[in-house]
Each structure stands twice: as structure tokens, then as C-alpha cells.
Amino acid sequence: MKFSKIALSGLLIIAAITFQNCSSDDDNNNNNTPSPAMKGDMEIKFDHRWGPSQAPFALDNTHTHPATGEEITFTTLRYYISNVRLHKSDGSTHAEEESYHIVDASATFPKVHVKDIPAGDYTGVSFLIGVDSLRNVSGAQTGALDPAENMFWSWSTGYIFIKAEGSSPAAMNETFTYHLGGFSGENSALREVYSSFGDADMRIAPDALPSAHFMVNAARFWHGGISLGEMSMVHMPGANASLLATNFSGGFILDHIHN
Amino acid sequence: MYFRTQGPLRWLIAAAVFPLLIGCRSDDAHEEPPKSFEGFSAPAHFPAPVYGFENNPVTEAGFELGKKLFYDKRLSADGTVSCGTCHAQVHGFADHNIPLSFGIEERRGMRNTPGLANLAWTPAFMWDGGINHIEVIPIAPLTDSTEMGHDLAALISFLQTQTEYPKDFETAFGSSEIDTRNLLLALTQFQSCLISAGSKYDQWLTGRTNLTPAENEGREIFESKCASCHSGVLLTDFSYRNNGLDSIFTDEGRMRITLNPEDAGTFRVPSLRNVALTSPYMHDGRFRNLMQVLDHYDSGVKQSATLDPSLSGGIPLEDHEKERLIDFLRTLSDYDFISNHRFSEP
């Protein structure tokens, strides 16, 4: 009984994949649609903001939390964006190969550059905040996953998905350290963001560089009544890391796209 | 290719036989013809290794580079400690009979340095199993402030500025651009080849020698009283157990990794290969010799909520049984392994 259920769901998955593959090939050429044999790039821009009013945010600046009233100064805000996918109206998706990026709020224009996307019109984008479980258990990695990026726990193997550090008079020892990760089980801190582009499709084409512009609310860590006073040090996987990751991922809002 | 030969004559010989040396190694100890490079080869009486090697086949250049790195003190922040400082071949790649090892600036580590052997068969590493893959083991000692205390990015830049290392990496991996991944892969090639399968016990297992009556008696006691945890040819079941060292835990063991209270005070069952060479014993090195270990199992097991059920009554042992067990445990010492020039400091 159990086995047949598993087998059945396996078949359904295979069928679904097959369908997806078929449908992604299906391109109803009108003159305006670029051929998917051509490739283009796009960018996802991350505009770090403070609070629901989307006030300006910057490292080393002191911000007052809109809900808790605590004064907070970030020195570090870095996180992984991985497994970027572009979605089409027919349900098919394009997954970026070797899709691992670090977004660092200290960059002038924090963004992720996605290359070699089959040309065409796309209706949405999705990505993980964090690193999928497979790459957490597969040994030495390179590129954005190089442990020299200091987003890796040496003593309890796994990537730090989100690193937020700074100071606050409200925090214990007046500093806060959030090293959030955990790739398996109930305390997984891996979060997916999916955003539809709404009415306007994103057109991927050679010689074009469209972008999706996300607002990222850095105040979201302390969403839902969590204060720095009670949570100032989270440096390993666990319930707190999972909660903070959920909060932070809720602060990713697609603002607009540029074609 | 990295030669350990010395003097102009050796270089002449090396140059003369260079075409033959592809896939071989030169041997500096004697005037022997060059032996072909052994690479990784699993002993016939071992199970299949858990490390797959598909993405990191062991080559002579990679192995020799890994060995050079393993023994290079400059991999530590202040240039005083190499991997081999605390992982001494003569002690089965454990430390020199000290409970806790000293890293840079004589900082003391947290737990007893384990021996290194048969890592390609080991599913998780360290006393708490916190490291899940052989390739990423070195990151912990390289960066831990009580061990080698280095920053990976600084270490990579340092290696890049040396005259030899970029060439060594080029030979081993086809690129003189050094990155963490290739550093780790080279160390993995060396460490995965640290295979201990040549003890008297192995020779007995493969029908090449007999145990003495005393050793054989010890083996029978071992099989009935110890082998449920120290099982199989690797002499561990790789489980995590609380073996009754304490009632109150100063080191929470595997719970540090899992946060699960059921894992409090549990540690990985260590392999007993080379056990007579790797004193002291336990995660904190509290027992100086094997007799103290056996006395613990006989009469020292302390009760606690997570004590392994198989040890709730200890393991009662007569004094003569302890003697025979130690006779047997000594057959697990692999003298070929600890004297094999292939693994020695260049």
C-alpha cells in the first residue's frame, strides 16, 4: 500500500517533469518573441530598506526599529541567494546553472547577475535565501560557496545562509550576532521567495539586461514581537535561527521590474 | 611533479627517467628503482569506502601536494603548528600522548586529538560527528582559534605568493590559481590514503598469521563484550553513545551539533585501530592507559539519562580478562602504517 503510493507519486513527479520539459519547448512564435535558442541575462537587485515605510538603510548607520523602538546599527548584512529560477506563464521554468550568489549590503548596488537564460517572456522569479541541502553535504565547494567567504561553519558542517551583525544598546553586551543556517529537519532555515512580475512580463533577449528590483526590509528580523534584548546571539541552526530566517525572508518584496 | 630527492645526482637520475616517472614516485630512502604510485586502493577485506573519489581521483601530484600541506607549519597563523604537529604518524596520527593538544600560542584545544586512519570509510568526523564530509575536515583545524588559527582567505593568498605552491597546484589540478577547494582536495587525497589495514589483526583476519593463545582469548572476550559497538573491520559502528564517563556533562558531546537533549554526553564510538598507540583515551583524554579504560567499563560507569542502555550495568571484567583484552588490542597496532615512508614528513 505504502509502496504503491510512493511509486505512484514517483510516476506523477516523472510525468510532471516530462510535461514541464515538453511545455518549455513549446514556443508559440509571434514575430516579437525572441527565439529561446538565443540567450540573455537579467539582474535581481536588492535594495536594503528599513521598516514597512521603506526608509533608507545603510550599514554603520543607526536605525530605530519601528515596532520595538530599539536602536540598531548593522555592521554586516550578507546572505546567500541560490537556485534562481525564472518562471513562464505556461508553468515551465528556467533554472540558473551553478546558481549560488552572496548578496552583501556593503556593495554599492547589491545584485545578482543571472546569465544565459533562454530568450523569451517570463512572468516571475524565485530563489532560495540560503544554500540547498545537497551543497551542504557535498564537501569542498568553490565560487560563492568557497568557505573562505566566511559563510560556513567549520565545526558543524553547513553554510551560514544569513549573516547579520551589529550593535544595539538593547542587546546583551550591546552587540548582536545572527548567523542563520540549518539545511535539514524541522530547524531548516532555508527559505524560498517567489514573486510574480504581475501584469508586465520580463523579456529576456540578447543585448538586453532587464532587472527585478526587490526591497529587502532589514528591520524584519525583529518582526512579530522579537526584540534584540531577548535575542542578540544566534550562531547555529535551531528554532531561533529558523524563526529569524522566516522573518527576514518575509521582508523581500518585489517592487518593480525594468525591461 | 614534486620530488623529494636531494642533490644533483638525484636530479640527473630523475631527468633521465622522467618519461617513466609519469604516474610513479621517486623514492629517496634507497637506491631502489622507482615504485609506481599506489594511489588509493581499498584493502580487499574492507567494505566499499564512503568517499567516492569521482570528483577527486588520487594522483601522485595531488597526494604529494596534500602531504606537503599536511606537514607545512606555515598553514597556521603564526607558522608554528602543522596538521602533523598534533597528528603524529608514530602515534597513528594522534597526538603525542597528551590529553588535549596545543595550537598556536600554546592555546589548548577542546578535545583529544583523534588518530587519522581509514577516513575514506568514515561517514562523519570529530568526536561529535559535526563534520559531514572528508573534504571539509581541514577547515576546522585550519581556522579554529585554538588550533591553527588562520583565516582561509589569508591562507590562500599566502600560498599563492609562494614560489612552489602555485606550481604544485598547477601540476595537481591544472591551475596555478589556488583556491580553498583545491587546497581541501589535495589534503583529502593525502588523508584518504592514510589506510591502516596491516595490523596483526588484519593478517589474522586474512588468514596470514595466527594470534597467540592470549591474544585469541582476548579476541573472544572482545567479540562477546566490546564488538557490539566497536564492530566490523573498522572497529566502530560510527554511532554516538554515552559511555558513562560522567553524570553531569561538562562537554555536551553530540548535542552541541544536534541540540537534541537525547544526545547530551554522547560521543562517536572511536575506531580501535592503533588504539595501543594513541593514548590517552576518551574525548578529553582522561584515561592514561588501556587498563584505566577497561577499569572504567568494569566498575566506573556513571548513570545518567542518556547512558547507553548496553552499559547500564557496565561491562564486568575479571582482571585476567582485562589482561587478555589488552593483549588483543595490541594486535590492532599497525606498524607498517606508522612507519610507512609514504606518509612521513618530507
Coordinates of C-alpha atoms in Angstrom, one line a residue:
Chain A
M1 CA 0.0 0.0 0.0
K2 CA 2.6 2.4 1.1
F3 CA 4.9 1.3 -1.6
S4 CA 2.3 1.7 -4.3
K5 CA 1.7 5.2 -3.1
I6 CA 5.3 6.1 -3.3
A7 CA 5.6 4.5 -6.7
L8 CA 2.5 6.4 -7.8
S9 CA 3.8 9.7 -6.6
G10 CA 7.1 9.0 -8.2
L11 CA 5.3 8.4 -11.5
L12 CA 3.4 11.6 -11.1
I13 CA 6.6 13.5 -10.5
I14 CA 8.2 12.0 -13.5
A15 CA 5.1 12.8 -15.6
A16 CA 5.2 16.3 -14.3
I17 CA 8.8 16.7 -15.2
T18 CA 8.2 15.3 -18.6
F19 CA 5.3 17.7 -19.2
Q20 CA 7.4 20.6 -18.0
N21 CA 10.1 19.7 -20.4
C22 CA 7.7 19.4 -23.2
S23 CA 5.9 22.6 -22.5
S24 CA 9.1 24.6 -22.1
D25 CA 9.9 23.6 -25.7
D26 CA 6.6 24.8 -26.8
D27 CA 7.1 28.3 -28.1
N28 CA 4.3 30.0 -29.9
N29 CA 6.3 32.2 -32.2
N30 CA 4.8 35.6 -32.9
N31 CA 7.2 38.0 -34.5
N32 CA 8.0 39.8 -31.3
T33 CA 9.1 36.9 -29.2
P34 CA 12.8 36.2 -29.4
S35 CA 13.8 32.6 -30.1
P36 CA 14.7 30.6 -27.0
A37 CA 17.8 29.4 -28.8
M38 CA 19.1 32.9 -28.1
K39 CA 20.2 33.7 -24.6
G40 CA 20.1 36.8 -22.4
D41 CA 20.9 37.9 -18.9
M42 CA 19.0 39.6 -16.2
E43 CA 19.7 41.0 -12.8
I44 CA 18.0 40.8 -9.4
K45 CA 18.6 44.0 -7.4
F46 CA 18.4 44.1 -3.7
D47 CA 17.6 47.4 -2.2
H48 CA 18.0 47.2 1.6
R49 CA 15.5 49.3 3.4
W50 CA 14.3 49.9 7.0
G51 CA 10.8 49.1 8.1
P52 CA 7.5 48.9 6.2
S53 CA 7.9 52.6 5.2
Q54 CA 10.9 51.5 3.2
A55 CA 13.1 54.2 4.9
P56 CA 16.7 54.3 3.7
F57 CA 19.0 51.7 5.3
A58 CA 22.8 51.6 5.5
L59 CA 25.4 49.7 7.3
D60 CA 27.1 51.6 10.2
N61 CA 24.0 53.9 10.4
T62 CA 21.8 53.8 13.5
H63 CA 18.2 53.0 12.8
T64 CA 15.3 52.9 15.2
H65 CA 13.1 49.8 15.0
P66 CA 9.6 50.8 14.1
A67 CA 8.0 48.2 16.4
T68 CA 10.4 47.7 19.3
G69 CA 11.9 51.2 19.4
E70 CA 15.3 49.7 19.8
E71 CA 18.3 51.5 18.2
I72 CA 20.1 49.2 15.9
T73 CA 23.4 49.6 13.9
F74 CA 24.3 46.9 11.4
T75 CA 28.0 46.3 10.6
T76 CA 27.3 43.3 8.4
L77 CA 24.4 42.0 6.3
R78 CA 25.3 39.2 3.9
Y79 CA 23.2 36.3 2.7
Y80 CA 23.1 33.6 0.0
I81 CA 20.7 33.8 -2.9
S82 CA 20.7 30.4 -4.7
N83 CA 18.7 28.3 -7.1
V84 CA 17.4 31.2 -9.1
R85 CA 14.5 30.3 -11.4
L86 CA 12.6 32.3 -14.0
H87 CA 9.0 31.2 -14.5
K88 CA 6.9 31.4 -17.6
S89 CA 3.2 31.7 -17.9
D90 CA 2.9 28.0 -19.1
G91 CA 4.4 26.9 -15.7
S92 CA 7.8 26.0 -17.2
T93 CA 10.9 27.4 -15.5
H94 CA 14.5 28.1 -16.3
A95 CA 16.9 27.2 -13.5
E96 CA 20.2 29.0 -13.5
E97 CA 23.1 26.7 -13.5
E98 CA 25.5 26.7 -10.5
S99 CA 23.2 29.3 -9.0
Y100 CA 25.0 30.5 -5.9
H101 CA 25.4 34.1 -5.0
I102 CA 26.3 36.2 -2.0
V103 CA 24.5 39.4 -1.6
D104 CA 26.4 41.9 0.6
A105 CA 24.7 45.1 1.8
S106 CA 28.1 46.8 1.8
A107 CA 28.1 46.7 -2.0
T108 CA 27.1 50.0 -3.8
F109 CA 24.3 48.2 -5.7
P110 CA 23.8 44.8 -4.3
K111 CA 22.6 42.5 -7.0
V112 CA 22.7 39.0 -8.5
H113 CA 23.5 38.6 -12.2
V114 CA 21.9 35.7 -13.9
K115 CA 23.4 34.6 -17.2
D116 CA 22.4 32.5 -20.2
I117 CA 18.6 32.5 -19.9
P118 CA 16.8 31.3 -22.9
A119 CA 15.3 34.4 -24.6
G120 CA 11.6 34.9 -24.0
D121 CA 8.9 36.4 -21.8
Y122 CA 8.9 35.4 -18.2
T123 CA 6.2 36.0 -15.6
G124 CA 8.0 35.6 -12.3
V125 CA 11.2 34.8 -10.4
S126 CA 12.0 32.5 -7.5
F127 CA 15.1 31.9 -5.4
L128 CA 16.2 30.4 -2.1
I129 CA 17.6 32.5 0.7
G130 CA 20.3 30.1 1.7
V131 CA 22.1 27.1 0.2
D132 CA 20.2 23.9 -0.8
S133 CA 20.9 20.9 1.4
L134 CA 22.8 19.0 -1.3
R135 CA 25.7 21.5 -1.3
N136 CA 25.8 21.4 2.4
V137 CA 26.7 17.8 2.4
S138 CA 28.9 17.5 -0.7
G139 CA 32.3 18.5 0.5
A140 CA 34.6 21.2 -0.8
Q141 CA 32.9 23.9 -2.9
T142 CA 34.1 26.8 -4.9
G143 CA 32.8 30.2 -6.2
A144 CA 30.3 31.8 -3.9
L145 CA 30.3 28.6 -1.8
D146 CA 34.1 28.9 -1.1
P147 CA 34.4 28.6 2.7
A148 CA 36.9 31.4 2.6
E149 CA 33.8 33.7 2.2
N150 CA 33.3 33.1 5.9
M151 CA 29.8 32.0 5.4
F152 CA 30.5 28.4 6.6
W153 CA 30.5 26.6 9.9
S154 CA 33.7 24.6 10.2
W155 CA 32.8 22.6 13.3
S156 CA 29.2 21.7 12.3
T157 CA 29.3 21.5 8.6
G158 CA 27.0 23.8 6.8
Y159 CA 26.6 27.2 5.2
I160 CA 25.6 30.3 7.1
F161 CA 22.7 31.4 5.0
I162 CA 22.3 34.9 6.5
K163 CA 24.8 36.8 8.5
A164 CA 23.7 39.9 10.3
E165 CA 26.0 41.6 12.9
G166 CA 26.0 44.9 14.6
S167 CA 25.4 46.8 17.8
S168 CA 22.5 48.0 19.8
P169 CA 22.2 49.4 23.3
A170 CA 19.3 46.9 23.8
A171 CA 21.4 43.8 23.0
M172 CA 23.3 41.8 25.5
N173 CA 26.9 43.1 25.5
E174 CA 25.5 45.8 23.2
T175 CA 26.2 43.6 20.2
F176 CA 24.1 41.3 18.1
T177 CA 25.3 38.3 16.0
Y178 CA 22.9 36.4 13.8
H179 CA 24.5 33.6 11.9
L180 CA 21.5 31.8 10.5
G181 CA 21.5 28.5 8.8
G182 CA 20.4 24.9 9.0
F183 CA 19.7 22.8 6.0
S184 CA 17.7 19.9 7.3
G185 CA 14.9 18.8 9.5
E186 CA 12.4 21.0 11.5
N187 CA 15.0 23.7 12.1
S188 CA 15.8 24.2 8.4
A189 CA 16.4 27.9 7.8
L190 CA 16.2 27.6 4.0
R191 CA 13.5 29.9 2.7
E192 CA 12.1 30.3 -0.8
V193 CA 10.9 33.6 -2.3
Y194 CA 8.7 33.6 -5.3
S195 CA 7.4 36.8 -6.9
S196 CA 5.2 37.2 -9.9
F197 CA 6.1 40.1 -12.2
G198 CA 2.4 41.0 -12.2
D199 CA 1.0 42.4 -15.4
A200 CA 4.2 43.1 -17.2
D201 CA 6.3 40.2 -18.3
M202 CA 10.1 40.3 -18.2
R203 CA 11.6 40.0 -21.7
I204 CA 14.9 38.1 -21.8
A205 CA 16.8 38.8 -25.0
P206 CA 20.4 39.2 -26.2
D207 CA 21.7 42.7 -25.7
A208 CA 19.1 43.5 -23.1
L209 CA 19.6 43.5 -19.3
P210 CA 16.2 43.5 -17.6
S211 CA 16.1 43.6 -13.8
A212 CA 13.8 42.7 -10.9
H213 CA 14.1 45.2 -8.1
F214 CA 13.4 43.8 -4.6
M215 CA 13.1 45.8 -1.5
V216 CA 14.6 44.0 1.4
N217 CA 13.5 45.1 4.8
A218 CA 16.4 44.7 7.2
A219 CA 14.1 45.5 10.2
R220 CA 12.1 42.3 9.5
F221 CA 14.4 40.2 11.7
W222 CA 12.6 41.7 14.7
H223 CA 9.1 41.0 13.3
G224 CA 6.3 39.6 15.5
G225 CA 7.4 40.9 18.8
I226 CA 11.0 39.7 18.9
S227 CA 13.4 42.1 20.4
L228 CA 17.1 42.4 20.4
G229 CA 17.1 42.4 24.1
E230 CA 15.8 38.8 24.2
M231 CA 17.6 37.5 21.1
S232 CA 21.0 39.0 20.4
M233 CA 23.2 35.9 19.8
V234 CA 22.1 33.2 17.3
H235 CA 25.1 31.4 15.9
M236 CA 24.0 27.9 15.0
P237 CA 21.0 26.1 13.5
G238 CA 18.0 25.8 15.7
A239 CA 14.5 27.2 16.4
N240 CA 15.7 30.7 16.8
A241 CA 17.6 30.7 13.5
S242 CA 14.6 29.2 11.8
L243 CA 12.3 31.9 13.1
L244 CA 14.7 34.8 12.2
A245 CA 15.1 33.3 8.7
T246 CA 11.3 33.2 8.3
N247 CA 11.1 36.8 9.5
F248 CA 13.9 38.0 7.2
S249 CA 12.5 36.2 4.1
G250 CA 9.2 38.0 4.7
G251 CA 10.9 41.2 4.1
F252 CA 11.7 40.5 0.4
I253 CA 9.1 42.4 -1.7
L254 CA 9.3 42.8 -5.4
D255 CA 8.9 46.5 -6.1
H256 CA 9.1 46.7 -9.9
I257 CA 10.9 45.3 -12.9
H258 CA 12.8 47.1 -15.6
N259 CA 12.8 45.7 -19.2
Chain B
M1 CA 55.6 16.9 -10.2
Y2 CA 57.0 17.2 -6.7
F3 CA 60.3 15.3 -6.0
R4 CA 61.6 14.6 -2.5
T5 CA 65.0 13.7 -3.9
Q6 CA 68.1 15.6 -2.8
G7 CA 71.3 16.6 -4.6
P8 CA 72.3 17.0 -8.2
L9 CA 72.7 13.3 -8.9
R10 CA 69.1 12.6 -8.0
W11 CA 68.0 15.3 -10.3
L12 CA 70.1 13.8 -13.1
I13 CA 68.5 10.4 -12.5
A14 CA 65.1 12.0 -12.3
A15 CA 65.7 13.8 -15.6
A16 CA 67.0 10.6 -17.3
V17 CA 64.0 8.6 -16.2
F18 CA 61.5 11.4 -16.4
P19 CA 59.2 9.8 -19.1
L20 CA 59.0 6.7 -16.8
L21 CA 58.0 8.8 -13.8
I22 CA 54.6 9.8 -15.1
G23 CA 52.3 8.1 -12.6
C24 CA 55.3 7.0 -10.5
R25 CA 57.1 8.4 -7.5
S26 CA 60.7 8.8 -6.7
D27 CA 62.0 7.2 -3.6
D28 CA 64.7 8.9 -1.6
A29 CA 65.4 6.3 1.0
H30 CA 67.3 3.8 -1.0
E31 CA 68.8 3.2 -4.4
E32 CA 65.7 1.3 -5.5
P33 CA 64.0 1.5 -8.8
P34 CA 61.1 4.0 -8.6
K35 CA 57.9 2.3 -7.4
S36 CA 54.7 3.0 -9.2
F37 CA 52.4 5.4 -7.3
E38 CA 50.0 3.4 -5.2
G39 CA 47.1 5.9 -5.3
F40 CA 44.1 4.9 -3.2
S41 CA 43.4 1.2 -3.1
A42 CA 40.9 -0.3 -0.7
P43 CA 42.1 -3.3 1.2
A44 CA 40.3 -6.5 0.0
H45 CA 38.9 -7.2 3.4
F46 CA 37.4 -3.7 3.8
P47 CA 33.9 -2.7 2.8
A48 CA 33.5 -0.1 0.0
P49 CA 34.7 3.3 1.1
V50 CA 32.0 6.0 1.7
Y51 CA 34.1 8.7 -0.1
G52 CA 33.6 8.3 -3.8
F53 CA 36.7 9.9 -5.3
E54 CA 34.7 10.7 -8.6
N55 CA 35.4 14.4 -8.2
N56 CA 38.8 13.9 -6.7
P57 CA 40.8 11.0 -8.0
V58 CA 44.0 10.5 -6.1
T59 CA 47.0 11.3 -8.2
E60 CA 50.7 11.3 -7.3
A61 CA 50.9 15.1 -7.7
G62 CA 47.7 15.7 -5.6
F63 CA 48.8 13.2 -2.9
E64 CA 52.3 14.7 -2.6
L65 CA 50.9 18.2 -2.5
G66 CA 48.4 17.1 0.2
K67 CA 51.3 15.7 2.2
K68 CA 53.4 18.8 1.8
L69 CA 50.5 20.9 3.0
F70 CA 49.8 18.5 5.9
Y71 CA 53.3 19.0 7.2
D72 CA 53.7 22.7 6.5
K73 CA 53.6 24.8 9.7
R74 CA 53.1 27.9 7.6
L75 CA 49.5 26.9 7.3
S76 CA 49.0 28.1 10.9
A77 CA 48.5 31.8 11.6
D78 CA 51.9 32.2 13.2
G79 CA 53.8 29.4 11.4
T80 CA 54.2 27.2 14.5
V81 CA 51.8 24.4 14.0
S82 CA 51.1 22.0 11.1
C83 CA 48.5 19.3 10.8
G84 CA 51.3 16.8 11.5
T85 CA 52.2 18.6 14.8
C86 CA 49.2 17.1 16.5
H87 CA 48.6 14.2 14.1
A88 CA 51.8 12.3 14.6
Q89 CA 52.4 9.3 12.4
V90 CA 54.2 7.4 15.1
H91 CA 51.0 7.6 17.2
G92 CA 48.7 6.5 14.4
F93 CA 48.3 10.2 13.6
A94 CA 47.0 11.1 17.1
D95 CA 49.0 13.5 19.3
H96 CA 52.0 12.6 21.4
N97 CA 50.2 11.1 24.4
I98 CA 48.7 14.3 25.7
P99 CA 45.0 14.7 26.7
L100 CA 44.5 18.0 24.8
S101 CA 46.6 19.4 22.1
F102 CA 48.2 22.7 21.9
G103 CA 47.6 25.0 18.9
I104 CA 49.2 28.4 18.1
E105 CA 50.4 30.4 21.0
E106 CA 50.1 27.2 23.2
R107 CA 46.3 27.5 23.2
R108 CA 44.8 24.3 24.3
G109 CA 42.2 22.5 22.2
M110 CA 38.8 21.4 23.4
R111 CA 39.0 17.6 22.9
N112 CA 41.5 14.9 22.5
T113 CA 43.1 14.7 19.0
P114 CA 41.8 11.6 17.3
G115 CA 44.1 9.4 15.2
L116 CA 43.7 9.6 11.4
A117 CA 43.1 6.3 9.7
N118 CA 40.6 5.0 7.2
L119 CA 38.9 8.3 6.8
A120 CA 37.5 7.3 3.4
W121 CA 35.3 4.8 5.3
T122 CA 34.2 7.3 7.9
P123 CA 30.7 8.8 7.5
A124 CA 31.2 11.8 9.9
F125 CA 34.1 13.3 11.7
M126 CA 35.2 14.6 15.0
W127 CA 34.1 13.4 18.4
D128 CA 30.6 14.9 17.9
G129 CA 30.2 14.0 14.2
G130 CA 29.8 17.7 13.4
I131 CA 31.7 17.5 10.1
N132 CA 29.8 15.6 7.4
H133 CA 32.4 15.2 4.7
I134 CA 36.0 14.2 4.5
E135 CA 36.9 17.2 2.2
V136 CA 35.8 19.9 4.6
I137 CA 37.5 18.4 7.7
P138 CA 40.6 20.6 7.4
I139 CA 38.6 23.9 7.6
A140 CA 38.0 23.3 11.3
P141 CA 41.7 22.9 12.5
L142 CA 42.9 25.5 10.0
T143 CA 40.6 28.2 11.3
D144 CA 39.9 27.2 14.9
S145 CA 41.5 29.8 17.2
T146 CA 42.9 27.1 19.5
E147 CA 44.4 25.1 16.6
M148 CA 46.0 26.7 13.6
G149 CA 44.0 29.9 13.9
H150 CA 44.2 31.0 10.3
D151 CA 41.8 32.9 8.0
L152 CA 41.2 30.9 4.9
A153 CA 41.4 33.9 2.5
A154 CA 44.7 35.0 4.1
L155 CA 46.0 31.4 3.9
I156 CA 45.1 31.1 0.2
S157 CA 46.8 34.4 -0.6
F158 CA 49.9 33.3 1.4
L159 CA 50.1 30.0 -0.6
Q160 CA 49.6 31.9 -3.8
T161 CA 52.7 34.1 -3.1
Q162 CA 55.0 31.2 -2.5
T163 CA 57.2 30.0 -5.4
E164 CA 56.5 26.3 -5.1
Y165 CA 52.8 26.0 -4.3
P166 CA 51.3 27.6 -7.4
K167 CA 53.4 25.2 -9.5
D168 CA 52.4 22.3 -7.2
F169 CA 48.7 23.2 -7.6
E170 CA 49.2 23.6 -11.4
T171 CA 50.6 20.1 -11.6
A172 CA 48.0 18.6 -9.4
F173 CA 44.8 20.4 -10.6
G174 CA 45.8 22.1 -13.8
S175 CA 45.6 25.6 -12.5
S176 CA 48.2 27.6 -10.6
E177 CA 45.3 29.7 -9.2
I178 CA 44.9 28.4 -5.7
D179 CA 41.5 28.2 -4.1
T180 CA 40.1 26.7 -0.9
R181 CA 38.6 23.8 -2.9
N182 CA 41.8 22.7 -4.4
L183 CA 43.6 23.1 -1.1
L184 CA 40.9 20.8 0.5
L185 CA 41.0 18.3 -2.3
A186 CA 44.8 18.0 -2.0
L187 CA 44.6 17.4 1.7
T188 CA 41.8 14.9 1.1
Q189 CA 43.9 13.0 -1.4
F190 CA 46.7 12.6 1.2
Q191 CA 44.4 11.9 4.2
S192 CA 42.2 9.4 2.3
C193 CA 45.3 7.4 1.6
L194 CA 46.0 7.0 5.3
I195 CA 44.8 3.5 5.3
S196 CA 45.5 1.3 8.3
A197 CA 44.9 -2.3 7.3
G198 CA 48.2 -4.0 8.0
S199 CA 48.0 -4.9 11.7
K200 CA 48.5 -8.3 13.1
Y201 CA 44.7 -8.5 13.5
D202 CA 44.3 -7.8 9.7
Q203 CA 46.9 -10.5 9.0
W204 CA 44.8 -12.9 11.2
L205 CA 41.6 -11.8 9.5
T206 CA 43.0 -12.6 6.1
G207 CA 44.5 -15.9 7.2
R208 CA 48.1 -14.9 7.0
T209 CA 49.1 -15.3 10.7
N210 CA 47.9 -16.8 13.9
L211 CA 47.1 -15.0 17.1
T212 CA 48.9 -16.2 20.3
P213 CA 46.6 -18.1 22.7
A214 CA 46.5 -15.0 24.9
E215 CA 45.6 -12.7 22.0
N216 CA 43.0 -15.2 20.8
E217 CA 41.4 -15.3 24.3
G218 CA 41.3 -11.6 24.3
R219 CA 39.7 -11.6 20.9
E220 CA 36.9 -13.9 22.1
I221 CA 36.3 -11.6 25.1
F222 CA 36.3 -8.6 22.8
E223 CA 33.9 -10.2 20.4
S224 CA 31.4 -11.0 23.2
K225 CA 31.7 -7.8 25.2
C226 CA 33.0 -4.9 23.1
A227 CA 32.3 -5.6 19.4
S228 CA 28.6 -4.6 19.5
C229 CA 29.9 -1.0 19.3
H230 CA 33.5 -1.5 18.1
S231 CA 32.2 -3.6 15.3
G232 CA 33.4 -4.8 12.0
V233 CA 36.8 -4.5 10.3
L234 CA 36.8 -0.7 11.1
L235 CA 36.2 -1.5 14.7
T236 CA 33.4 1.0 15.2
D237 CA 29.8 1.2 14.3
F238 CA 30.1 5.0 13.9
S239 CA 27.3 5.6 16.3
Y240 CA 27.1 8.2 19.1
R241 CA 26.9 6.9 22.6
N242 CA 27.2 8.0 26.2
N243 CA 29.6 5.5 27.7
G244 CA 29.1 6.6 31.3
L245 CA 32.1 8.9 31.8
D246 CA 30.1 11.5 33.8
S247 CA 26.7 12.1 35.4
I248 CA 26.9 15.8 34.7
F249 CA 28.3 16.8 31.4
T250 CA 30.9 19.5 31.1
D251 CA 31.0 18.7 27.4
E252 CA 27.6 18.0 25.9
G253 CA 29.1 16.0 23.0
R254 CA 26.9 15.4 20.0
M255 CA 24.1 17.6 21.5
R256 CA 26.4 20.5 20.5
I257 CA 25.6 19.6 16.9
T258 CA 22.0 18.3 17.1
L259 CA 20.7 20.4 20.0
N260 CA 18.8 17.2 20.9
P261 CA 18.8 16.6 24.7
E262 CA 18.8 12.8 23.9
D263 CA 22.4 13.3 22.5
A264 CA 23.7 15.0 25.7
G265 CA 27.0 13.5 26.7
T266 CA 27.2 11.2 23.7
F267 CA 30.3 10.9 21.5
R268 CA 31.2 9.0 18.4
V269 CA 32.4 5.4 19.1
P270 CA 36.0 5.6 18.0
S271 CA 37.7 3.0 15.8
L272 CA 40.1 1.0 17.9
R273 CA 42.7 0.7 15.1
N274 CA 46.1 1.6 16.6
V275 CA 44.4 2.0 20.0
A276 CA 47.5 1.0 21.9
L277 CA 49.5 3.8 20.2
T278 CA 47.0 6.6 20.7
S279 CA 46.8 7.1 24.5
P280 CA 45.3 8.9 26.4
Y281 CA 41.7 7.9 25.8
M282 CA 38.2 9.4 25.6
H283 CA 37.1 12.7 24.2
D284 CA 39.0 14.6 27.0
G285 CA 41.9 12.2 27.2
R286 CA 41.1 11.4 30.9
F287 CA 42.4 7.8 30.8
R288 CA 46.1 7.4 30.5
N289 CA 46.2 3.8 29.5
L290 CA 44.1 0.9 28.3
M291 CA 43.8 -0.6 31.8
Q292 CA 42.1 2.6 33.0
V293 CA 39.7 2.3 30.1
L294 CA 38.8 -1.3 31.0
D295 CA 38.5 -0.4 34.7
H296 CA 36.0 2.3 33.7
Y297 CA 33.8 -0.2 31.7
D298 CA 34.2 -2.7 34.5
S299 CA 33.4 -0.6 37.5
G300 CA 33.4 3.1 36.7
V301 CA 30.3 3.6 34.5
K302 CA 28.2 6.5 35.8
Q303 CA 24.4 6.7 35.5
S304 CA 22.7 9.4 33.6
A305 CA 19.6 9.9 31.5
T306 CA 21.4 9.3 28.2
L307 CA 23.7 6.5 29.3
D308 CA 23.8 3.8 26.6
P309 CA 21.5 1.0 27.6
S310 CA 24.1 -1.6 26.8
L311 CA 26.3 -0.1 29.6
S312 CA 23.7 0.3 32.3
G313 CA 25.4 -2.4 34.3
G314 CA 28.9 -1.6 33.0
I315 CA 30.9 -4.4 31.4
P316 CA 32.0 -6.7 34.2
L317 CA 35.5 -7.9 33.5
E318 CA 37.8 -10.1 35.6
D319 CA 41.4 -8.9 36.0
H320 CA 42.7 -11.6 33.8
E321 CA 40.1 -10.8 31.1
K322 CA 41.4 -7.2 31.1
E323 CA 45.0 -8.5 30.5
R324 CA 43.8 -10.7 27.7
L325 CA 41.8 -7.9 26.1
I326 CA 44.9 -5.6 26.2
D327 CA 46.9 -8.4 24.5
F328 CA 44.2 -8.4 21.8
L329 CA 44.0 -4.6 21.5
R330 CA 47.8 -4.5 20.8
T331 CA 47.2 -6.7 17.7
L332 CA 45.4 -3.7 16.3
S333 CA 48.6 -1.7 16.1
D334 CA 49.7 -1.3 12.5
Y335 CA 53.4 -0.9 12.4
D336 CA 53.5 -0.7 8.7
F337 CA 51.1 2.2 8.8
I338 CA 53.1 4.2 11.4
S339 CA 56.4 3.6 9.7
N340 CA 55.3 3.8 6.0
H341 CA 57.6 6.4 4.4
R342 CA 54.9 7.3 2.0
F343 CA 53.0 9.1 4.8
S344 CA 56.0 10.6 6.6
E345 CA 57.1 14.2 6.9
P346 CA 59.1 15.1 3.8

